[in-house]
Structure formats: structure tokens, C-alpha cells
PDB file of C-alpha atoms in Angstrom:
ATOM      1  CA  MET A   1       0.000   0.000   0.000  1.00 38.00           C
ATOM      2  CA  ALA A   2       1.372   3.423  -0.945  1.00 39.00           C
ATOM      3  CA  SER A   3       1.775   6.251   1.538  1.00 38.00           C
ATOM      4  CA  LEU A   4      -0.902   8.884   1.793  1.00 43.00           C
ATOM      5  CA  ASN A   5      -0.427  12.030  -0.283  1.00 48.00           C
ATOM      6  CA  VAL A   6      -3.215  14.249   1.022  1.00 54.00           C
ATOM      7  CA  GLY A   7      -1.907  17.444  -0.594  1.00 56.00           C
ATOM      8  CA  ASN A   8      -2.189  15.972  -4.063  1.00 86.00           C
ATOM      9  CA  LEU A   9      -5.584  14.512  -3.173  1.00 92.00           C
ATOM     10  CA  GLY A  10      -6.841  17.874  -1.917  1.00 93.00           C
ATOM     11  CA  GLU A  11      -5.752  19.697  -5.053  1.00 92.00           C
ATOM     12  CA  TYR A  12      -7.404  17.040  -7.186  1.00 92.00           C
ATOM     13  CA  LEU A  13     -10.659  17.247  -5.206  1.00 95.00           C
ATOM     14  CA  ARG A  14     -10.708  21.041  -5.503  1.00 95.00           C
ATOM     15  CA  GLU A  15     -10.173  20.770  -9.257  1.00 94.00           C
ATOM     16  CA  GLN A  16     -12.970  18.197  -9.606  1.00 94.00           C
ATOM     17  CA  ARG A  17     -15.321  20.286  -7.458  1.00 95.00           C
ATOM     18  CA  ARG A  18     -14.677  23.378  -9.564  1.00 95.00           C
ATOM     19  CA  THR A  19     -15.126  21.413 -12.785  1.00 93.00           C
ATOM     20  CA  ALA A  20     -18.476  20.210 -11.447  1.00 93.00           C
ATOM     21  CA  GLN A  21     -19.274  23.876 -10.638  1.00 96.00           C
ATOM     22  CA  LEU A  22     -19.994  23.113  -6.999  1.00 96.00           C
ATOM     23  CA  SER A  23     -19.188  25.293  -4.040  1.00 96.00           C
ATOM     24  CA  LEU A  24     -17.407  23.732  -1.099  1.00 96.00           C
ATOM     25  CA  ARG A  25     -20.645  23.950   0.855  1.00 97.00           C
ATOM     26  CA  GLN A  26     -22.665  22.260  -1.906  1.00 97.00           C
ATOM     27  CA  LEU A  27     -20.208  19.380  -2.210  1.00 97.00           C
ATOM     28  CA  ALA A  28     -20.040  18.933   1.549  1.00 97.00           C
ATOM     29  CA  GLU A  29     -23.821  18.728   1.721  1.00 97.00           C
ATOM     30  CA  ALA A  30     -24.057  16.316  -1.239  1.00 96.00           C
ATOM     31  CA  ALA A  31     -21.335  14.089   0.230  1.00 97.00           C
ATOM     32  CA  GLY A  32     -22.750  14.188   3.756  1.00 97.00           C
ATOM     33  CA  VAL A  33     -19.594  15.601   5.354  1.00 96.00           C
ATOM     34  CA  SER A  34     -19.071  18.871   7.170  1.00 96.00           C
ATOM     35  CA  ASN A  35     -17.969  21.935   5.261  1.00 95.00           C
ATOM     36  CA  PRO A  36     -14.902  22.564   7.508  1.00 96.00           C
ATOM     37  CA  TYR A  37     -13.815  18.921   7.228  1.00 96.00           C
ATOM     38  CA  LEU A  38     -14.023  18.988   3.424  1.00 96.00           C
ATOM     39  CA  SER A  39     -12.104  22.261   3.395  1.00 96.00           C
ATOM     40  CA  GLN A  40      -9.356  20.664   5.483  1.00 95.00           C
ATOM     41  CA  ILE A  41      -9.181  17.718   3.084  1.00 94.00           C
ATOM     42  CA  GLU A  42      -8.840  20.072   0.115  1.00 94.00           C
ATOM     43  CA  ARG A  43      -6.054  21.972   1.881  1.00 93.00           C
ATOM     44  CA  GLY A  44      -4.218  18.734   2.651  1.00 90.00           C
ATOM     45  CA  LEU A  45      -4.677  19.041   6.417  1.00 92.00           C
ATOM     46  CA  ARG A  46      -6.862  15.962   6.920  1.00 91.00           C
ATOM     47  CA  LYS A  47      -6.560  12.368   5.851  1.00 89.00           C
ATOM     48  CA  PRO A  48     -10.050  11.166   4.828  1.00 93.00           C
ATOM     49  CA  SER A  49     -11.207   7.597   5.287  1.00 92.00           C
ATOM     50  CA  ALA A  50     -12.112   5.376   2.351  1.00 91.00           C
ATOM     51  CA  GLU A  51     -15.787   5.863   3.301  1.00 93.00           C
ATOM     52  CA  VAL A  52     -15.538   9.655   3.096  1.00 95.00           C
ATOM     53  CA  LEU A  53     -13.700   9.394  -0.230  1.00 94.00           C
ATOM     54  CA  GLN A  54     -16.449   7.146  -1.539  1.00 93.00           C
ATOM     55  CA  GLN A  55     -19.130   9.656  -0.484  1.00 96.00           C
ATOM     56  CA  VAL A  56     -17.226  12.545  -2.087  1.00 96.00           C
ATOM     57  CA  ALA A  57     -16.659  10.546  -5.277  1.00 93.00           C
ATOM     58  CA  LYS A  58     -20.360   9.750  -5.484  1.00 93.00           C
ATOM     59  CA  ALA A  59     -21.264  13.414  -5.009  1.00 95.00           C
ATOM     60  CA  LEU A  60     -18.767  14.434  -7.714  1.00 94.00           C
ATOM     61  CA  ARG A  61     -19.852  11.542  -9.959  1.00 90.00           C
ATOM     62  CA  ILE A  62     -16.307  10.265 -10.339  1.00 88.00           C
ATOM     63  CA  SER A  63     -14.671   6.929  -9.616  1.00 83.00           C
ATOM     64  CA  ALA A  64     -14.011   6.256  -5.934  1.00 86.00           C
ATOM     65  CA  GLU A  65     -11.067   4.120  -7.032  1.00 81.00           C
ATOM     66  CA  THR A  66      -9.471   7.201  -8.616  1.00 83.00           C
ATOM     67  CA  LEU A  67      -9.645   8.971  -5.256  1.00 88.00           C
ATOM     68  CA  TYR A  68      -8.268   5.891  -3.499  1.00 86.00           C
ATOM     69  CA  VAL A  69      -5.262   5.929  -5.843  1.00 84.00           C
ATOM     70  CA  ARG A  70      -4.759   9.672  -5.267  1.00 86.00           C
ATOM     71  CA  ALA A  71      -4.938   9.112  -1.513  1.00 88.00           C
ATOM     72  CA  GLY A  72      -2.499   6.200  -1.658  1.00 85.00           C
ATOM     73  CA  ILE A  73      -5.081   3.699  -0.402  1.00 85.00           C
ATOM     74  CA  LEU A  74      -5.052   1.735  -3.645  1.00 81.00           C
ATOM     75  CA  ASP A  75      -2.331   1.351  -6.240  1.00 80.00           C
ATOM     76  CA  GLU A  76      -2.894   1.946  -9.952  1.00 73.00           C
ATOM     77  CA  LYS A  77      -2.849  -1.745 -10.925  1.00 77.00           C
ATOM     78  CA  GLU A  78      -5.481  -2.586  -8.305  1.00 76.00           C
ATOM     79  CA  ARG A  79      -7.648   0.295  -9.571  1.00 71.00           C
ATOM     80  CA  GLU A  80      -7.431  -0.950 -13.155  1.00 79.00           C
ATOM     81  CA  GLU A  81      -8.398  -4.468 -12.098  1.00 82.00           C
ATOM     82  CA  LEU A  82     -11.351  -3.194 -10.047  1.00 79.00           C
ATOM     83  CA  GLU A  83     -12.575  -0.999 -12.890  1.00 79.00           C
ATOM     84  CA  THR A  84     -12.331  -3.881 -15.362  1.00 85.00           C
ATOM     85  CA  ARG A  85     -14.360  -6.089 -13.029  1.00 82.00           C
ATOM     86  CA  ALA A  86     -16.915  -3.325 -12.463  1.00 81.00           C
ATOM     87  CA  VAL A  87     -17.420  -2.845 -16.201  1.00 85.00           C
ATOM     88  CA  VAL A  88     -17.985  -6.574 -16.735  1.00 86.00           C
ATOM     89  CA  LEU A  89     -20.396  -6.825 -13.792  1.00 83.00           C
ATOM     90  CA  ALA A  90     -22.346  -3.758 -14.930  1.00 82.00           C
ATOM     91  CA  ASP A  91     -22.839  -4.932 -18.513  1.00 86.00           C
ATOM     92  CA  PRO A  92     -26.587  -5.527 -18.993  1.00 90.00           C
ATOM     93  CA  SER A  93     -26.097  -7.374 -22.284  1.00 95.00           C
ATOM     94  CA  ILE A  94     -24.642 -10.513 -20.683  1.00 93.00           C
ATOM     95  CA  ASN A  95     -26.169 -12.713 -18.004  1.00 94.00           C
ATOM     96  CA  GLU A  96     -24.710 -13.488 -14.563  1.00 91.00           C
ATOM     97  CA  ARG A  97     -23.250 -16.847 -15.593  1.00 93.00           C
ATOM     98  CA  GLN A  98     -21.502 -15.244 -18.571  1.00 94.00           C
ATOM     99  CA  LYS A  99     -20.134 -12.485 -16.329  1.00 89.00           C
ATOM    100  CA  GLN A 100     -18.674 -15.044 -13.914  1.00 92.00           C
ATOM    101  CA  VAL A 101     -17.114 -17.075 -16.728  1.00 94.00           C
ATOM    102  CA  LEU A 102     -15.625 -13.921 -18.236  1.00 93.00           C
ATOM    103  CA  LEU A 103     -14.146 -12.904 -14.875  1.00 88.00           C
ATOM    104  CA  GLN A 104     -12.679 -16.403 -14.400  1.00 93.00           C
ATOM    105  CA  ILE A 105     -11.004 -16.195 -17.809  1.00 94.00           C
ATOM    106  CA  TYR A 106      -9.734 -12.704 -16.946  1.00 89.00           C
ATOM    107  CA  ASP A 107      -8.263 -14.030 -13.674  1.00 88.00           C
ATOM    108  CA  SER A 108      -6.572 -16.960 -15.435  1.00 93.00           C
ATOM    109  CA  PHE A 109      -4.984 -14.612 -18.009  1.00 93.00           C
ATOM    110  CA  ARG A 110      -3.721 -12.323 -15.221  1.00 88.00           C
ATOM    111  CA  LYS A 111      -2.206 -15.281 -13.323  1.00 91.00           C
ATOM    112  CA  GLU A 112      -0.612 -16.671 -16.491  1.00 93.00           C
ATOM    113  CA  ASN A 113       0.891 -13.284 -17.373  1.00 91.00           C
ATOM    114  CA  ALA A 114       2.154 -12.748 -13.815  1.00 89.00           C
ATOM    115  CA  ALA A 115       3.850 -16.173 -13.862  1.00 92.00           C
ATOM    116  CA  GLU A 116       5.453 -15.428 -17.244  1.00 93.00           C
ATOM    117  CA  ALA A 117       6.646 -12.014 -16.004  1.00 90.00           C
ATOM    118  CA  ALA A 118       8.127 -13.604 -12.869  1.00 91.00           C
ATOM    119  CA  ALA A 119       9.926 -16.252 -14.928  1.00 92.00           C
ATOM    120  CA  ALA A 120      11.285 -13.621 -17.320  1.00 92.00           C
ATOM    121  CA  SER A 121      12.444 -11.504 -14.393  1.00 89.00           C
ATOM    122  CA  ALA A 122      14.175 -14.493 -12.778  1.00 91.00           C
ATOM    123  CA  ALA A 123      15.877 -15.372 -16.072  1.00 91.00           C
ATOM    124  CA  ALA A 124      17.038 -11.781 -16.551  1.00 90.00           C
ATOM    125  CA  SER A 125      18.345 -11.688 -12.990  1.00 87.00           C
ATOM    126  CA  ALA A 126      20.196 -14.983 -13.447  1.00 87.00           C
ATOM    127  CA  ALA A 127      21.722 -13.758 -16.717  1.00 87.00           C
ATOM    128  CA  ALA A 128      22.823 -10.508 -15.065  1.00 85.00           C
ATOM    129  CA  ASN A 129      24.517 -12.514 -12.302  1.00 82.00           C
ATOM    130  CA  GLY A 130      26.272 -14.769 -14.805  1.00 74.00           C
ATOM    131  CA  ASP A 131      24.273 -17.833 -13.759  1.00 64.00           C
ATOM    132  CA  ASP A 132      23.372 -19.835 -16.844  1.00 57.00           C
ATOM    133  CA  GLY A 133      21.774 -22.592 -14.768  1.00 51.00           C
ATOM    134  CA  ALA A 134      24.193 -25.219 -16.172  1.00 53.00           C
ATOM    135  CA  ASP A 135      25.352 -26.397 -12.745  1.00 52.00           C
ATOM    136  CA  ALA A 136      21.861 -26.484 -11.224  1.00 52.00           C
ATOM    137  CA  PRO A 137      20.337 -29.950 -10.736  1.00 54.00           C
ATOM    138  CA  ALA A 138      17.490 -30.927 -13.002  1.00 53.00           C
ATOM    139  CA  ALA A 139      14.038 -30.496 -11.467  1.00 51.00           C
ATOM    140  CA  ASP A 140      13.238 -34.216 -11.791  1.00 50.00           C
ATOM    141  CA  THR A 141      16.318 -35.273  -9.805  1.00 50.00           C
ATOM    142  CA  LEU A 142      15.400 -33.370  -6.647  1.00 47.00           C
TER     143      LEU A 142
END
């Protein structure tokens, strides 16, 4: 989990609020948080909880995951995975069984690619260290 960067989060929230043409008071009311608390978040003085970020995101009509990434609660890869899953689950043109099968296939591709990336990284590391694996015992002899 990344460290919290509330200054960057506050600036981003202020920008989103202004884009939505909402006053601080209006956003605070729509999100169900106090005006002073929201002001402190925007100024980088307070660290909001995931719940508060979700309420603010809903009021701004933006992705809560985006705010989680900005706040350091969620990393970018996790956000992308969550958004992909959310899109599949929200698709009204496929039924629940099809959604579950699609998500299982998605998971298997992610695992396969992670395993390939790990193997490639290990091979690159071994090559960088001058280890060609020639003196390592074969896997079937262990």
C-alpha cells in the first residue's frame, strides 16, 4: 500500500469540485460531510477515510477508485483491475453466468501473465549474475 499524499488529493478534489461547478458547501452537503472537514481535506490538512472518499466521489460523480489511488489507499494496478471487473459486472447485455465465466477467464490470463513475467524476471536476474543454470540440478532429480 502506498503512503498517503493528502496534498495531491486535496488539489485534485478542488479541481474536480470546480469542474463540477460546486461550491465547497454544496459538495459537503451532497457528500454528507461537514464543510470545515471537506475544506481541510482540500487543503491537505486531513486524511479522509475510504468511506468519506467514496461519499465525495459519489457526489462528484467520479470513480471512488481514482480517489483511493490519489490518496495512496489503492495502487494503480489494483484500480485498473477493479474498474475492469466493475465494467464486466455492470454490462446488462450478458447474463450473470456469462459475467462469472468472463471474470474467471480474466483471472486466469492475469495469473498466467504474472507467472510469465516472474519467470522472465528471474531469467534476466540470473543472466545478469552470470548464472546460466548449467550447474543447477534438473528439477526431476530433486
